[in-house]
Amino acid sequence: MGYCEEINLPRLIVASRMDRERADAEHVLESLTKAFGRAVTPLQMVIGKEKNFKGVVDLVRMKARLYELGGNGKAKKQTFPKT
C-alpha cells in the first residue's frame, strides 16, 4: 500500500468465489473500506449469498448477469431501467 500511495497509483481489488460457503460481499467491502478509506468504490456487487448466489450486477452499466442453477456457467443478461 505504501508505494502506491507515494506515486498516487490507483488499485483494483478482485474478490472471487462469492458463491462459496461463508462468502460475504458486504463484509469484504466493509473490510476494504476500513483498510483503504472512503475511496473504495465497488464496480460490481453480487446478487445473493452462498448457496443463494444468483449472479452479479455491473454498477457502471447497470446490467446484471443471472446464472442458472446446476453450475453450467451460463448467464442470462438483464438490464435495469434508467431512473
Coordinates of N, CA and C in Angstrom, one line a residue:
M1 N 0.8 -1.2 0.0 CA 0.0 0.0 0.0 C 0.9 1.3 0.0
G2 N 2.0 1.2 0.6 CA 2.9 2.4 0.7 C 3.3 3.0 -0.6
Y3 N 3.9 2.1 -1.5 CA 4.4 2.6 -2.7 C 3.3 3.2 -3.6
C4 N 2.2 2.5 -3.7 CA 1.1 3.1 -4.5 C 0.6 4.4 -3.9
E5 N 0.6 4.6 -2.6 CA 0.3 5.9 -2.0 C 1.3 6.9 -2.4
E6 N 2.6 6.6 -2.4 CA 3.6 7.5 -2.8 C 3.5 8.1 -4.2
I7 N 3.2 7.3 -5.1 CA 3.1 7.7 -6.5 C 1.6 7.9 -7.0
N8 N 0.7 7.9 -6.0 CA -0.7 8.1 -6.3 C -1.3 7.2 -7.4
L9 N -1.0 5.9 -7.2 CA -1.4 4.9 -8.2 C -2.7 4.3 -7.7
P10 N -3.7 4.2 -8.6 CA -4.9 3.6 -8.2 C -4.8 2.1 -8.1
R11 N -5.6 1.4 -7.4 CA -5.6 0.0 -7.2 C -6.9 -0.7 -7.6
L12 N -6.8 -1.9 -8.0 CA -8.0 -2.7 -8.3 C -8.0 -4.0 -7.5
I13 N -9.0 -4.3 -6.8 CA -9.1 -5.4 -5.9 C -10.2 -6.3 -6.5
V14 N -9.9 -7.6 -6.6 CA -10.9 -8.6 -7.1 C -11.2 -9.5 -6.0
A15 N -12.5 -9.7 -5.6 CA -12.9 -10.7 -4.6 C -13.7 -11.8 -5.4
S16 N -13.2 -13.0 -5.4 CA -13.8 -14.0 -6.2 C -14.4 -15.1 -5.3
R17 N -15.0 -16.1 -5.9 CA -15.6 -17.2 -5.2 C -16.7 -16.8 -4.2
M18 N -17.5 -15.8 -4.7 CA -18.6 -15.3 -3.8 C -19.7 -16.3 -3.7
D19 N -19.7 -17.4 -4.5 CA -20.7 -18.4 -4.4 C -20.4 -19.5 -3.3
R20 N -19.3 -19.4 -2.7 CA -18.8 -20.4 -1.7 C -19.4 -20.2 -0.3
E21 N -19.3 -21.2 0.5 CA -19.8 -21.1 1.9 C -19.1 -20.1 2.7
R22 N -19.8 -19.3 3.4 CA -19.3 -18.2 4.3 C -18.8 -17.0 3.5
A23 N -19.0 -17.0 2.2 CA -18.6 -15.8 1.4 C -19.6 -14.7 1.7
D24 N -19.1 -13.5 2.0 CA -19.9 -12.3 2.4 C -19.3 -11.1 1.7
A25 N -20.0 -10.6 0.6 CA -19.5 -9.5 -0.1 C -19.6 -8.2 0.7
E26 N -20.6 -8.1 1.6 CA -20.7 -6.9 2.4 C -19.6 -6.8 3.4
H27 N -19.2 -7.9 3.9 CA -18.0 -7.9 4.9 C -16.7 -7.6 4.1
V28 N -16.6 -8.1 2.9 CA -15.4 -7.8 2.1 C -15.3 -6.3 1.9
L29 N -16.4 -5.7 1.4 CA -16.4 -4.2 1.2 C -16.2 -3.4 2.4
E30 N -16.7 -3.9 3.5 CA -16.5 -3.2 4.8 C -15.0 -3.2 5.2
S31 N -14.4 -4.4 5.1 CA -13.0 -4.5 5.4 C -12.1 -3.7 4.5
L32 N -12.4 -3.6 3.2 CA -11.6 -2.8 2.3 C -11.8 -1.3 2.6
T33 N -13.0 -0.9 3.0 CA -13.2 0.5 3.3 C -12.4 0.8 4.6
K34 N -12.4 -0.1 5.6 CA -11.6 0.2 6.8 C -10.1 0.3 6.4
A35 N -9.6 -0.5 5.5 CA -8.2 -0.6 5.2 C -7.8 0.6 4.3
F36 N -8.6 1.0 3.3 CA -8.3 2.0 2.3 C -9.0 3.3 2.4
G37 N -10.0 3.3 3.2 CA -10.8 4.6 3.3 C -12.0 4.6 2.4
R38 N -12.6 5.8 2.4 CA -13.8 6.0 1.6 C -13.6 6.0 0.1
A39 N -12.4 5.9 -0.4 CA -12.2 5.9 -1.8 C -12.5 4.6 -2.4
V40 N -12.8 3.6 -1.6 CA -13.1 2.2 -2.2 C -14.5 2.4 -2.8
T41 N -14.6 2.0 -4.1 CA -15.8 2.1 -4.9 C -16.1 0.7 -5.6
P42 N -17.1 0.1 -5.2 CA -17.4 -1.2 -5.9 C -17.9 -1.0 -7.3
L43 N -17.4 -1.8 -8.3 CA -17.9 -1.7 -9.6 C -18.9 -2.7 -9.9
Q44 N -18.9 -3.8 -9.2 CA -19.9 -4.9 -9.3 C -20.3 -5.4 -7.9
M45 N -21.5 -5.8 -7.8 CA -21.9 -6.4 -6.5 C -22.6 -7.7 -6.8
V46 N -22.6 -8.6 -5.8 CA -23.2 -9.9 -6.0 C -24.7 -9.9 -5.7
I47 N -25.4 -10.8 -6.3 CA -26.9 -11.0 -6.1 C -27.0 -12.3 -5.3
G48 N -27.4 -12.3 -4.1 CA -27.5 -13.5 -3.3 C -26.2 -13.7 -2.5
K49 N -26.2 -14.8 -1.8 CA -25.2 -15.1 -0.9 C -25.0 -16.6 -0.7
E50 N -23.8 -17.2 -0.7 CA -23.5 -18.6 -0.5 C -24.3 -19.4 -1.5
K51 N -25.2 -20.3 -1.0 CA -26.0 -21.2 -1.8 C -27.0 -20.5 -2.6
N52 N -27.4 -19.3 -2.1 CA -28.4 -18.5 -2.8 C -27.8 -17.5 -3.8
F53 N -26.5 -17.6 -4.1 CA -25.8 -16.8 -5.1 C -26.5 -16.9 -6.4
K54 N -26.9 -15.8 -7.0 CA -27.7 -15.8 -8.3 C -26.9 -15.1 -9.4
G55 N -26.0 -14.2 -9.1 CA -25.3 -13.5 -10.2 C -24.6 -12.3 -9.7
V56 N -24.3 -11.4 -10.6 CA -23.6 -10.1 -10.3 C -24.3 -9.0 -11.0
V57 N -24.2 -7.8 -10.4 CA -24.7 -6.5 -11.1 C -23.5 -5.7 -11.4
D58 N -23.4 -5.2 -12.6 CA -22.4 -4.3 -13.0 C -22.9 -2.9 -12.7
L59 N -22.4 -2.2 -11.7 CA -22.9 -1.0 -11.2 C -22.6 0.2 -12.1
V60 N -21.7 0.0 -13.0 CA -21.4 1.1 -14.0 C -22.4 1.1 -15.1
R61 N -22.6 -0.1 -15.7 CA -23.6 -0.2 -16.9 C -25.0 -0.5 -16.4
M62 N -25.2 -0.8 -15.1 CA -26.5 -1.2 -14.6 C -27.1 -2.4 -15.3
K63 N -26.2 -3.4 -15.5 CA -26.7 -4.7 -16.1 C -26.3 -5.8 -15.2
A64 N -27.2 -6.8 -15.1 CA -27.0 -8.0 -14.3 C -26.7 -9.2 -15.1
R65 N -26.0 -10.1 -14.5 CA -25.8 -11.4 -15.1 C -26.3 -12.4 -14.1
L66 N -27.4 -13.1 -14.5 CA -28.0 -14.1 -13.6 C -27.7 -15.4 -14.1
Y67 N -27.1 -16.3 -13.2 CA -26.6 -17.6 -13.5 C -27.7 -18.7 -13.2
E68 N -27.7 -19.7 -14.1 CA -28.6 -20.8 -13.9 C -28.1 -21.7 -12.9
L69 N -29.0 -22.4 -12.2 CA -28.6 -23.4 -11.2 C -28.0 -24.6 -11.9
G70 N -27.1 -25.3 -11.3 CA -26.5 -26.5 -11.9 C -25.1 -26.3 -12.2
G71 N -24.5 -25.2 -12.1 CA -23.1 -25.0 -12.3 C -22.6 -25.0 -13.8
N72 N -23.5 -24.8 -14.8 CA -23.1 -24.9 -16.2 C -22.4 -23.6 -16.6
G73 N -22.5 -22.5 -15.8 CA -21.8 -21.2 -16.1 C -22.5 -20.3 -17.1
K74 N -23.7 -20.7 -17.5 CA -24.4 -19.9 -18.5 C -25.1 -18.8 -17.7
A75 N -25.1 -17.6 -18.3 CA -25.7 -16.4 -17.6 C -26.7 -15.8 -18.5
K76 N -27.8 -15.3 -17.9 CA -28.8 -14.5 -18.6 C -28.6 -13.1 -18.3
K77 N -28.5 -12.2 -19.3 CA -28.3 -10.8 -19.0 C -29.6 -10.1 -18.8
Q78 N -29.6 -9.1 -17.9 CA -30.8 -8.3 -17.5 C -30.3 -6.9 -17.4
T79 N -31.1 -5.9 -18.0 CA -30.7 -4.5 -18.0 C -31.7 -3.8 -17.0
F80 N -31.2 -2.9 -16.2 CA -32.1 -2.2 -15.3 C -32.6 -0.9 -16.0
P81 N -33.8 -0.5 -15.7 CA -34.3 0.7 -16.3 C -33.6 1.9 -15.7
K82 N -33.4 3.0 -16.5 CA -32.8 4.2 -16.0 C -33.8 5.0 -15.2
T83 N -33.3 5.6 -14.1 CA -34.3 6.3 -13.3 C -33.9 7.8 -13.3

